[in-house]
């Protein structure tokens, strides 16, 4: 039977809290997801044997995140990595990114798995959760406060667009004038043609009149 100085109900409440926090961290921190990926791919199970208080917690890495439980997963006979440490040591490790603090934790297991767990712990830091939340609330500083270089670039882009639009306007103005000139020329030619037709018609009428009355 698992030894524990904490009641099961209180321990479960704590585990639910930490599991929810881990899930939120994994959503907000892409680097933490990258560190958790190889562990989740292997379905790694980590056993934390904590002292003061004395409890055992099992962390199972999966595609759903990091699942915390007070007992071994039913489909596993033993964990991949075992961590023996005082509760304060573990808290210090997961709330900071300090390599020295993480190295002080006693870990047993296959060396590659142990190294992956260490990388995950070093990447894990609940301070990063606060930073990520602040970024979500305040938004990206680069977007709200663009740099001078970005402002200059935007200004140059606007000026270039204005020049392009002005060139297009000038081109359209020239084409419009050409069309107006063409219309005037056609109107003038049409007027001359009408006069010519009138003159020819008049000459024809006079010629016919003289022909019939002579």
JSON list of C-alpha atoms in Angstrom, two decimals:
[
{"chain": "A", "resi": 1, "resn": "UNK", "atom": "CA", "xyz": [0.00, 0.00, 0.00]},
{"chain": "A", "resi": 2, "resn": "UNK", "atom": "CA", "xyz": [1.29, 3.47, -0.89]},
{"chain": "A", "resi": 3, "resn": "UNK", "atom": "CA", "xyz": [2.75, 5.36, 2.02]},
{"chain": "A", "resi": 4, "resn": "UNK", "atom": "CA", "xyz": [1.49, 8.92, 2.38]},
{"chain": "A", "resi": 5, "resn": "UNK", "atom": "CA", "xyz": [1.21, 11.46, 5.16]},
{"chain": "A", "resi": 6, "resn": "UNK", "atom": "CA", "xyz": [-1.46, 13.35, 3.17]},
{"chain": "A", "resi": 7, "resn": "UNK", "atom": "CA", "xyz": [-5.07, 12.32, 2.88]},
{"chain": "A", "resi": 8, "resn": "UNK", "atom": "CA", "xyz": [-6.06, 11.03, -0.56]},
{"chain": "A", "resi": 9, "resn": "UNK", "atom": "CA", "xyz": [-8.70, 13.72, -1.08]},
{"chain": "A", "resi": 10, "resn": "UNK", "atom": "CA", "xyz": [-6.31, 16.58, -0.27]},
{"chain": "A", "resi": 11, "resn": "UNK", "atom": "CA", "xyz": [-3.58, 15.04, -2.42]},
{"chain": "A", "resi": 12, "resn": "UNK", "atom": "CA", "xyz": [-6.01, 14.68, -5.33]},
{"chain": "A", "resi": 13, "resn": "UNK", "atom": "CA", "xyz": [-6.98, 18.35, -5.04]},
{"chain": "A", "resi": 14, "resn": "UNK", "atom": "CA", "xyz": [-3.31, 19.36, -5.21]},
{"chain": "A", "resi": 15, "resn": "UNK", "atom": "CA", "xyz": [-2.70, 17.06, -8.20]},
{"chain": "A", "resi": 16, "resn": "UNK", "atom": "CA", "xyz": [-5.69, 18.48, -10.07]},
{"chain": "A", "resi": 17, "resn": "UNK", "atom": "CA", "xyz": [-4.36, 22.00, -9.49]},
{"chain": "A", "resi": 18, "resn": "UNK", "atom": "CA", "xyz": [-0.86, 21.14, -10.76]},
{"chain": "A", "resi": 19, "resn": "UNK", "atom": "CA", "xyz": [-2.22, 19.16, -13.69]},
{"chain": "A", "resi": 20, "resn": "UNK", "atom": "CA", "xyz": [-4.38, 22.12, -14.77]},
{"chain": "A", "resi": 21, "resn": "UNK", "atom": "CA", "xyz": [-1.40, 24.47, -14.43]},
{"chain": "A", "resi": 22, "resn": "UNK", "atom": "CA", "xyz": [0.76, 22.13, -16.52]},
{"chain": "A", "resi": 23, "resn": "UNK", "atom": "CA", "xyz": [-1.92, 21.93, -19.20]},
{"chain": "A", "resi": 24, "resn": "UNK", "atom": "CA", "xyz": [-2.10, 25.72, -19.37]},
{"chain": "A", "resi": 25, "resn": "UNK", "atom": "CA", "xyz": [1.68, 26.01, -19.50]},
{"chain": "A", "resi": 26, "resn": "UNK", "atom": "CA", "xyz": [1.89, 23.52, -22.36]},
{"chain": "A", "resi": 27, "resn": "UNK", "atom": "CA", "xyz": [-0.66, 25.52, -24.34]},
{"chain": "A", "resi": 28, "resn": "UNK", "atom": "CA", "xyz": [1.10, 28.85, -23.81]},
{"chain": "A", "resi": 29, "resn": "UNK", "atom": "CA", "xyz": [4.76, 27.82, -23.97]},
{"chain": "A", "resi": 30, "resn": "UNK", "atom": "CA", "xyz": [5.93, 26.30, -27.31]},
{"chain": "A", "resi": 31, "resn": "UNK", "atom": "CA", "xyz": [9.40, 25.56, -25.87]},
{"chain": "A", "resi": 32, "resn": "UNK", "atom": "CA", "xyz": [7.84, 23.55, -23.06]},
{"chain": "A", "resi": 33, "resn": "UNK", "atom": "CA", "xyz": [5.76, 21.60, -25.60]},
{"chain": "A", "resi": 34, "resn": "UNK", "atom": "CA", "xyz": [8.95, 20.88, -27.51]},
{"chain": "A", "resi": 35, "resn": "UNK", "atom": "CA", "xyz": [10.59, 19.55, -24.34]},
{"chain": "A", "resi": 36, "resn": "UNK", "atom": "CA", "xyz": [7.54, 17.41, -23.51]},
{"chain": "A", "resi": 37, "resn": "UNK", "atom": "CA", "xyz": [7.15, 15.96, -27.01]},
{"chain": "A", "resi": 38, "resn": "UNK", "atom": "CA", "xyz": [9.77, 13.16, -26.81]},
{"chain": "A", "resi": 39, "resn": "UNK", "atom": "CA", "xyz": [8.50, 12.15, -23.36]},
{"chain": "A", "resi": 40, "resn": "UNK", "atom": "CA", "xyz": [4.90, 12.07, -24.62]},
{"chain": "A", "resi": 41, "resn": "UNK", "atom": "CA", "xyz": [5.97, 10.14, -27.72]},
{"chain": "A", "resi": 42, "resn": "UNK", "atom": "CA", "xyz": [7.51, 7.43, -25.51]},
{"chain": "A", "resi": 43, "resn": "UNK", "atom": "CA", "xyz": [4.63, 7.52, -23.01]},
{"chain": "A", "resi": 44, "resn": "UNK", "atom": "CA", "xyz": [7.14, 8.17, -20.23]},
{"chain": "A", "resi": 45, "resn": "UNK", "atom": "CA", "xyz": [6.01, 7.62, -16.65]},
{"chain": "A", "resi": 46, "resn": "UNK", "atom": "CA", "xyz": [7.87, 9.50, -13.91]},
{"chain": "A", "resi": 47, "resn": "UNK", "atom": "CA", "xyz": [7.54, 8.60, -10.23]},
{"chain": "A", "resi": 48, "resn": "UNK", "atom": "CA", "xyz": [8.15, 11.42, -7.75]},
{"chain": "A", "resi": 49, "resn": "UNK", "atom": "CA", "xyz": [8.98, 10.09, -4.31]},
{"chain": "A", "resi": 50, "resn": "UNK", "atom": "CA", "xyz": [8.70, 13.15, -2.11]},
{"chain": "A", "resi": 51, "resn": "UNK", "atom": "CA", "xyz": [9.71, 13.62, 1.50]},
{"chain": "A", "resi": 52, "resn": "UNK", "atom": "CA", "xyz": [8.18, 16.04, 3.98]},
{"chain": "A", "resi": 53, "resn": "UNK", "atom": "CA", "xyz": [5.43, 15.14, 3.39]},
{"chain": "A", "resi": 54, "resn": "UNK", "atom": "CA", "xyz": [6.07, 11.60, 2.22]},
{"chain": "A", "resi": 55, "resn": "UNK", "atom": "CA", "xyz": [4.02, 10.94, -0.93]},
{"chain": "A", "resi": 56, "resn": "UNK", "atom": "CA", "xyz": [4.38, 9.24, -4.28]},
{"chain": "A", "resi": 57, "resn": "UNK", "atom": "CA", "xyz": [3.10, 10.99, -7.39]},
{"chain": "A", "resi": 58, "resn": "UNK", "atom": "CA", "xyz": [3.12, 9.52, -10.89]},
{"chain": "A", "resi": 59, "resn": "UNK", "atom": "CA", "xyz": [3.37, 11.80, -13.91]},
{"chain": "A", "resi": 60, "resn": "UNK", "atom": "CA", "xyz": [2.40, 10.22, -17.23]},
{"chain": "A", "resi": 61, "resn": "UNK", "atom": "CA", "xyz": [3.38, 12.06, -20.42]},
{"chain": "A", "resi": 62, "resn": "UNK", "atom": "CA", "xyz": [0.93, 11.61, -23.29]},
{"chain": "A", "resi": 63, "resn": "UNK", "atom": "CA", "xyz": [-0.55, 13.44, -26.26]},
{"chain": "A", "resi": 64, "resn": "UNK", "atom": "CA", "xyz": [-3.18, 14.85, -23.88]},
{"chain": "A", "resi": 65, "resn": "UNK", "atom": "CA", "xyz": [-0.54, 16.47, -21.70]},
{"chain": "A", "resi": 66, "resn": "UNK", "atom": "CA", "xyz": [0.95, 15.49, -18.35]},
{"chain": "A", "resi": 67, "resn": "UNK", "atom": "CA", "xyz": [-1.42, 13.38, -16.27]},
{"chain": "A", "resi": 68, "resn": "UNK", "atom": "CA", "xyz": [-0.80, 13.35, -12.50]},
{"chain": "A", "resi": 69, "resn": "UNK", "atom": "CA", "xyz": [-2.01, 10.54, -10.28]},
{"chain": "A", "resi": 70, "resn": "UNK", "atom": "CA", "xyz": [-1.33, 9.11, -6.84]},
{"chain": "A", "resi": 71, "resn": "UNK", "atom": "CA", "xyz": [-1.01, 5.59, -8.24]},
{"chain": "A", "resi": 72, "resn": "UNK", "atom": "CA", "xyz": [0.84, 3.83, -11.05]},
{"chain": "A", "resi": 73, "resn": "UNK", "atom": "CA", "xyz": [-0.99, 3.70, -14.40]},
{"chain": "A", "resi": 74, "resn": "UNK", "atom": "CA", "xyz": [-2.76, 0.33, -14.63]},
{"chain": "A", "resi": 75, "resn": "UNK", "atom": "CA", "xyz": [-0.98, -0.64, -17.85]},
{"chain": "A", "resi": 76, "resn": "UNK", "atom": "CA", "xyz": [2.51, -0.12, -16.38]},
{"chain": "A", "resi": 77, "resn": "UNK", "atom": "CA", "xyz": [4.52, -2.31, -14.03]},
{"chain": "A", "resi": 78, "resn": "UNK", "atom": "CA", "xyz": [7.17, 0.27, -13.16]},
{"chain": "A", "resi": 79, "resn": "UNK", "atom": "CA", "xyz": [8.01, 3.88, -13.95]},
{"chain": "A", "resi": 80, "resn": "UNK", "atom": "CA", "xyz": [10.65, 4.91, -16.48]},
{"chain": "A", "resi": 81, "resn": "UNK", "atom": "CA", "xyz": [12.23, 7.50, -14.19]},
{"chain": "A", "resi": 82, "resn": "UNK", "atom": "CA", "xyz": [12.17, 7.76, -10.40]},
{"chain": "A", "resi": 83, "resn": "UNK", "atom": "CA", "xyz": [12.88, 11.07, -8.66]},
{"chain": "A", "resi": 84, "resn": "UNK", "atom": "CA", "xyz": [13.75, 11.03, -4.95]},
{"chain": "A", "resi": 85, "resn": "UNK", "atom": "CA", "xyz": [13.75, 14.48, -3.36]},
{"chain": "A", "resi": 86, "resn": "UNK", "atom": "CA", "xyz": [12.30, 16.69, -0.69]},
{"chain": "A", "resi": 87, "resn": "UNK", "atom": "CA", "xyz": [9.15, 18.55, -1.67]},
{"chain": "A", "resi": 88, "resn": "UNK", "atom": "CA", "xyz": [10.95, 21.89, -1.32]},
{"chain": "A", "resi": 89, "resn": "UNK", "atom": "CA", "xyz": [13.64, 20.75, -3.77]},
{"chain": "A", "resi": 90, "resn": "UNK", "atom": "CA", "xyz": [11.05, 19.80, -6.36]},
{"chain": "A", "resi": 91, "resn": "UNK", "atom": "CA", "xyz": [9.19, 23.08, -5.91]},
{"chain": "A", "resi": 92, "resn": "UNK", "atom": "CA", "xyz": [12.42, 25.03, -6.35]},
{"chain": "A", "resi": 93, "resn": "UNK", "atom": "CA", "xyz": [13.21, 23.09, -9.50]},
{"chain": "A", "resi": 94, "resn": "UNK", "atom": "CA", "xyz": [9.83, 23.59, -11.15]},
{"chain": "A", "resi": 95, "resn": "UNK", "atom": "CA", "xyz": [9.50, 27.26, -10.24]},
{"chain": "A", "resi": 96, "resn": "UNK", "atom": "CA", "xyz": [12.92, 28.21, -11.63]},
{"chain": "A", "resi": 97, "resn": "UNK", "atom": "CA", "xyz": [14.98, 27.41, -14.70]},
{"chain": "A", "resi": 98, "resn": "UNK", "atom": "CA", "xyz": [18.09, 26.76, -12.60]},
{"chain": "A", "resi": 99, "resn": "UNK", "atom": "CA", "xyz": [20.26, 23.89, -13.91]},
{"chain": "A", "resi": 100, "resn": "UNK", "atom": "CA", "xyz": [22.08, 23.41, -10.60]},
{"chain": "A", "resi": 101, "resn": "UNK", "atom": "CA", "xyz": [18.81, 23.01, -8.67]},
{"chain": "A", "resi": 102, "resn": "UNK", "atom": "CA", "xyz": [17.58, 20.41, -11.18]},
{"chain": "A", "resi": 103, "resn": "UNK", "atom": "CA", "xyz": [20.85, 18.48, -11.07]},
{"chain": "A", "resi": 104, "resn": "UNK", "atom": "CA", "xyz": [20.54, 18.12, -7.29]},
{"chain": "A", "resi": 105, "resn": "UNK", "atom": "CA", "xyz": [17.42, 15.99, -7.73]},
{"chain": "A", "resi": 106, "resn": "UNK", "atom": "CA", "xyz": [18.19, 12.28, -7.41]},
{"chain": "A", "resi": 107, "resn": "UNK", "atom": "CA", "xyz": [16.94, 10.55, -10.56]},
{"chain": "A", "resi": 108, "resn": "UNK", "atom": "CA", "xyz": [17.09, 6.89, -11.51]},
{"chain": "A", "resi": 109, "resn": "UNK", "atom": "CA", "xyz": [16.28, 5.41, -14.89]},
{"chain": "A", "resi": 110, "resn": "UNK", "atom": "CA", "xyz": [17.62, 5.06, -18.40]},
{"chain": "A", "resi": 111, "resn": "UNK", "atom": "CA", "xyz": [20.08, 7.88, -19.02]},
{"chain": "A", "resi": 112, "resn": "UNK", "atom": "CA", "xyz": [18.34, 9.20, -22.12]},
{"chain": "A", "resi": 113, "resn": "UNK", "atom": "CA", "xyz": [14.97, 9.34, -20.36]},
{"chain": "A", "resi": 114, "resn": "UNK", "atom": "CA", "xyz": [16.51, 10.97, -17.29]},
{"chain": "A", "resi": 115, "resn": "UNK", "atom": "CA", "xyz": [18.08, 13.66, -19.48]},
{"chain": "A", "resi": 116, "resn": "UNK", "atom": "CA", "xyz": [14.75, 14.35, -21.21]},
{"chain": "A", "resi": 117, "resn": "UNK", "atom": "CA", "xyz": [13.02, 14.70, -17.84]},
{"chain": "A", "resi": 118, "resn": "UNK", "atom": "CA", "xyz": [15.73, 17.12, -16.67]},
{"chain": "A", "resi": 119, "resn": "UNK", "atom": "CA", "xyz": [15.30, 19.22, -19.81]},
{"chain": "A", "resi": 120, "resn": "UNK", "atom": "CA", "xyz": [11.55, 19.32, -19.24]},
{"chain": "A", "resi": 121, "resn": "UNK", "atom": "CA", "xyz": [11.98, 20.40, -15.60]},
{"chain": "A", "resi": 122, "resn": "UNK", "atom": "CA", "xyz": [14.51, 23.08, -16.54]},
{"chain": "A", "resi": 123, "resn": "UNK", "atom": "CA", "xyz": [12.15, 24.41, -19.21]},
{"chain": "A", "resi": 124, "resn": "UNK", "atom": "CA", "xyz": [9.25, 24.25, -16.78]},
{"chain": "A", "resi": 125, "resn": "UNK", "atom": "CA", "xyz": [8.81, 27.34, -14.68]},
{"chain": "A", "resi": 126, "resn": "UNK", "atom": "CA", "xyz": [5.57, 28.70, -13.35]},
{"chain": "A", "resi": 127, "resn": "UNK", "atom": "CA", "xyz": [7.05, 32.17, -13.71]},
{"chain": "A", "resi": 128, "resn": "UNK", "atom": "CA", "xyz": [6.78, 31.64, -17.47]},
{"chain": "A", "resi": 129, "resn": "UNK", "atom": "CA", "xyz": [3.04, 31.05, -17.01]},
{"chain": "A", "resi": 130, "resn": "UNK", "atom": "CA", "xyz": [2.66, 34.53, -15.54]},
{"chain": "A", "resi": 131, "resn": "UNK", "atom": "CA", "xyz": [4.76, 36.02, -18.36]},
{"chain": "A", "resi": 132, "resn": "UNK", "atom": "CA", "xyz": [2.70, 34.22, -21.00]},
{"chain": "A", "resi": 133, "resn": "UNK", "atom": "CA", "xyz": [-0.56, 35.40, -19.43]},
{"chain": "A", "resi": 134, "resn": "UNK", "atom": "CA", "xyz": [0.69, 38.99, -19.33]},
{"chain": "A", "resi": 135, "resn": "UNK", "atom": "CA", "xyz": [1.62, 38.78, -23.00]},
{"chain": "A", "resi": 136, "resn": "UNK", "atom": "CA", "xyz": [-1.84, 37.47, -23.83]},
{"chain": "A", "resi": 137, "resn": "UNK", "atom": "CA", "xyz": [-3.50, 40.28, -21.85]},
{"chain": "A", "resi": 138, "resn": "UNK", "atom": "CA", "xyz": [-1.27, 43.17, -22.90]},
{"chain": "A", "resi": 139, "resn": "UNK", "atom": "CA", "xyz": [-0.54, 41.88, -26.37]},
{"chain": "A", "resi": 140, "resn": "UNK", "atom": "CA", "xyz": [2.76, 41.92, -28.16]},
{"chain": "A", "resi": 141, "resn": "UNK", "atom": "CA", "xyz": [4.83, 45.01, -27.27]},
{"chain": "A", "resi": 142, "resn": "UNK", "atom": "CA", "xyz": [6.27, 45.07, -30.77]},
{"chain": "A", "resi": 143, "resn": "UNK", "atom": "CA", "xyz": [2.78, 45.48, -32.18]},
{"chain": "A", "resi": 144, "resn": "UNK", "atom": "CA", "xyz": [1.63, 48.11, -29.68]},
{"chain": "A", "resi": 145, "resn": "UNK", "atom": "CA", "xyz": [4.92, 50.04, -29.70]},
{"chain": "A", "resi": 146, "resn": "UNK", "atom": "CA", "xyz": [6.65, 49.72, -33.06]},
{"chain": "A", "resi": 147, "resn": "UNK", "atom": "CA", "xyz": [10.34, 50.55, -33.22]},
{"chain": "A", "resi": 148, "resn": "UNK", "atom": "CA", "xyz": [11.77, 53.57, -35.04]},
{"chain": "A", "resi": 149, "resn": "UNK", "atom": "CA", "xyz": [13.03, 51.29, -37.81]},
{"chain": "A", "resi": 150, "resn": "UNK", "atom": "CA", "xyz": [9.54, 49.86, -38.28]},
{"chain": "A", "resi": 151, "resn": "UNK", "atom": "CA", "xyz": [8.02, 53.35, -38.32]},
{"chain": "A", "resi": 152, "resn": "UNK", "atom": "CA", "xyz": [10.55, 54.51, -40.91]},
{"chain": "A", "resi": 153, "resn": "UNK", "atom": "CA", "xyz": [9.86, 51.44, -43.01]},
{"chain": "A", "resi": 154, "resn": "UNK", "atom": "CA", "xyz": [6.13, 52.07, -42.85]},
{"chain": "A", "resi": 155, "resn": "UNK", "atom": "CA", "xyz": [6.69, 55.72, -43.77]},
{"chain": "A", "resi": 156, "resn": "UNK", "atom": "CA", "xyz": [8.79, 54.72, -46.78]},
{"chain": "A", "resi": 157, "resn": "UNK", "atom": "CA", "xyz": [6.13, 52.21, -47.84]},
{"chain": "A", "resi": 158, "resn": "UNK", "atom": "CA", "xyz": [3.41, 54.86, -47.61]},
{"chain": "A", "resi": 159, "resn": "UNK", "atom": "CA", "xyz": [5.50, 57.33, -49.60]},
{"chain": "A", "resi": 160, "resn": "UNK", "atom": "CA", "xyz": [6.15, 54.69, -52.25]},
{"chain": "A", "resi": 161, "resn": "UNK", "atom": "CA", "xyz": [2.44, 53.91, -52.47]},
{"chain": "A", "resi": 162, "resn": "UNK", "atom": "CA", "xyz": [1.66, 57.64, -52.79]},
{"chain": "A", "resi": 163, "resn": "UNK", "atom": "CA", "xyz": [4.19, 57.97, -55.64]},
{"chain": "A", "resi": 164, "resn": "UNK", "atom": "CA", "xyz": [2.74, 54.94, -57.40]},
{"chain": "A", "resi": 165, "resn": "UNK", "atom": "CA", "xyz": [-0.79, 56.29, -57.04]},
{"chain": "A", "resi": 166, "resn": "UNK", "atom": "CA", "xyz": [0.32, 59.72, -58.27]},
{"chain": "A", "resi": 167, "resn": "UNK", "atom": "CA", "xyz": [1.96, 58.09, -61.31]},
{"chain": "A", "resi": 168, "resn": "UNK", "atom": "CA", "xyz": [-1.26, 56.19, -62.00]},
{"chain": "A", "resi": 169, "resn": "UNK", "atom": "CA", "xyz": [-3.27, 59.41, -61.67]},
{"chain": "A", "resi": 170, "resn": "UNK", "atom": "CA", "xyz": [-0.94, 61.23, -64.08]},
{"chain": "A", "resi": 171, "resn": "UNK", "atom": "CA", "xyz": [-1.18, 58.37, -66.56]},
{"chain": "A", "resi": 172, "resn": "UNK", "atom": "CA", "xyz": [-4.96, 58.36, -66.36]},
{"chain": "A", "resi": 173, "resn": "UNK", "atom": "CA", "xyz": [-5.03, 62.16, -66.76]},
{"chain": "A", "resi": 174, "resn": "UNK", "atom": "CA", "xyz": [-2.90, 61.94, -69.91]},
{"chain": "A", "resi": 175, "resn": "UNK", "atom": "CA", "xyz": [-5.10, 59.18, -71.33]},
{"chain": "A", "resi": 176, "resn": "UNK", "atom": "CA", "xyz": [-8.20, 61.23, -70.51]},
{"chain": "A", "resi": 177, "resn": "UNK", "atom": "CA", "xyz": [-6.79, 64.23, -72.35]},
{"chain": "A", "resi": 178, "resn": "UNK", "atom": "CA", "xyz": [-5.92, 62.04, -75.32]},
{"chain": "A", "resi": 179, "resn": "UNK", "atom": "CA", "xyz": [-9.47, 60.71, -75.36]},
{"chain": "A", "resi": 180, "resn": "UNK", "atom": "CA", "xyz": [-10.88, 64.26, -75.17]},
{"chain": "A", "resi": 181, "resn": "UNK", "atom": "CA", "xyz": [-8.66, 65.30, -78.11]},
{"chain": "A", "resi": 182, "resn": "UNK", "atom": "CA", "xyz": [-9.78, 62.25, -80.09]},
{"chain": "A", "resi": 183, "resn": "UNK", "atom": "CA", "xyz": [-13.44, 63.04, -79.38]},
{"chain": "A", "resi": 184, "resn": "UNK", "atom": "CA", "xyz": [-12.95, 66.65, -80.49]},
{"chain": "A", "resi": 185, "resn": "UNK", "atom": "CA", "xyz": [-11.22, 65.51, -83.68]},
{"chain": "A", "resi": 186, "resn": "UNK", "atom": "CA", "xyz": [-14.05, 63.10, -84.42]},
{"chain": "A", "resi": 187, "resn": "UNK", "atom": "CA", "xyz": [-16.61, 65.81, -83.73]},
{"chain": "A", "resi": 188, "resn": "UNK", "atom": "CA", "xyz": [-14.74, 68.20, -86.07]},
{"chain": "A", "resi": 189, "resn": "UNK", "atom": "CA", "xyz": [-14.48, 65.55, -88.80]},
{"chain": "A", "resi": 190, "resn": "UNK", "atom": "CA", "xyz": [-18.16, 64.74, -88.37]},
{"chain": "A", "resi": 191, "resn": "UNK", "atom": "CA", "xyz": [-19.04, 68.44, -88.73]},
{"chain": "A", "resi": 192, "resn": "UNK", "atom": "CA", "xyz": [-16.96, 68.78, -91.92]},
{"chain": "A", "resi": 193, "resn": "UNK", "atom": "CA", "xyz": [-18.55, 65.62, -93.26]},
{"chain": "A", "resi": 194, "resn": "UNK", "atom": "CA", "xyz": [-22.04, 66.96, -92.59]},
{"chain": "A", "resi": 195, "resn": "UNK", "atom": "CA", "xyz": [-21.17, 70.24, -94.34]},
{"chain": "A", "resi": 196, "resn": "UNK", "atom": "CA", "xyz": [-19.74, 68.33, -97.29]},
{"chain": "A", "resi": 197, "resn": "UNK", "atom": "CA", "xyz": [-22.89, 66.20, -97.52]},
{"chain": "A", "resi": 198, "resn": "UNK", "atom": "CA", "xyz": [-25.04, 69.34, -97.36]},
{"chain": "A", "resi": 199, "resn": "UNK", "atom": "CA", "xyz": [-23.00, 71.02, -100.13]},
{"chain": "A", "resi": 200, "resn": "UNK", "atom": "CA", "xyz": [-23.12, 67.93, -102.34]},
{"chain": "A", "resi": 201, "resn": "UNK", "atom": "CA", "xyz": [-26.85, 67.63, -101.72]},
{"chain": "A", "resi": 202, "resn": "UNK", "atom": "CA", "xyz": [-27.39, 71.29, -102.62]},
{"chain": "A", "resi": 203, "resn": "UNK", "atom": "CA", "xyz": [-25.29, 70.98, -105.79]},
{"chain": "A", "resi": 204, "resn": "UNK", "atom": "CA", "xyz": [-27.23, 67.87, -106.77]},
{"chain": "A", "resi": 205, "resn": "UNK", "atom": "CA", "xyz": [-30.56, 69.63, -106.26]},
{"chain": "A", "resi": 206, "resn": "UNK", "atom": "CA", "xyz": [-29.42, 72.64, -108.31]},
{"chain": "A", "resi": 207, "resn": "UNK", "atom": "CA", "xyz": [-28.12, 70.38, -111.08]},
{"chain": "A", "resi": 208, "resn": "UNK", "atom": "CA", "xyz": [-31.38, 68.45, -111.22]},
{"chain": "A", "resi": 209, "resn": "UNK", "atom": "CA", "xyz": [-33.36, 71.69, -111.22]},
{"chain": "A", "resi": 210, "resn": "UNK", "atom": "CA", "xyz": [-31.38, 73.08, -114.16]},
{"chain": "A", "resi": 211, "resn": "UNK", "atom": "CA", "xyz": [-31.64, 69.79, -115.97]},
{"chain": "A", "resi": 212, "resn": "UNK", "atom": "CA", "xyz": [-35.43, 69.67, -115.77]},
{"chain": "A", "resi": 213, "resn": "UNK", "atom": "CA", "xyz": [-36.08, 73.34, -116.58]},
{"chain": "A", "resi": 214, "resn": "UNK", "atom": "CA", "xyz": [-33.66, 73.74, -119.54]}
]
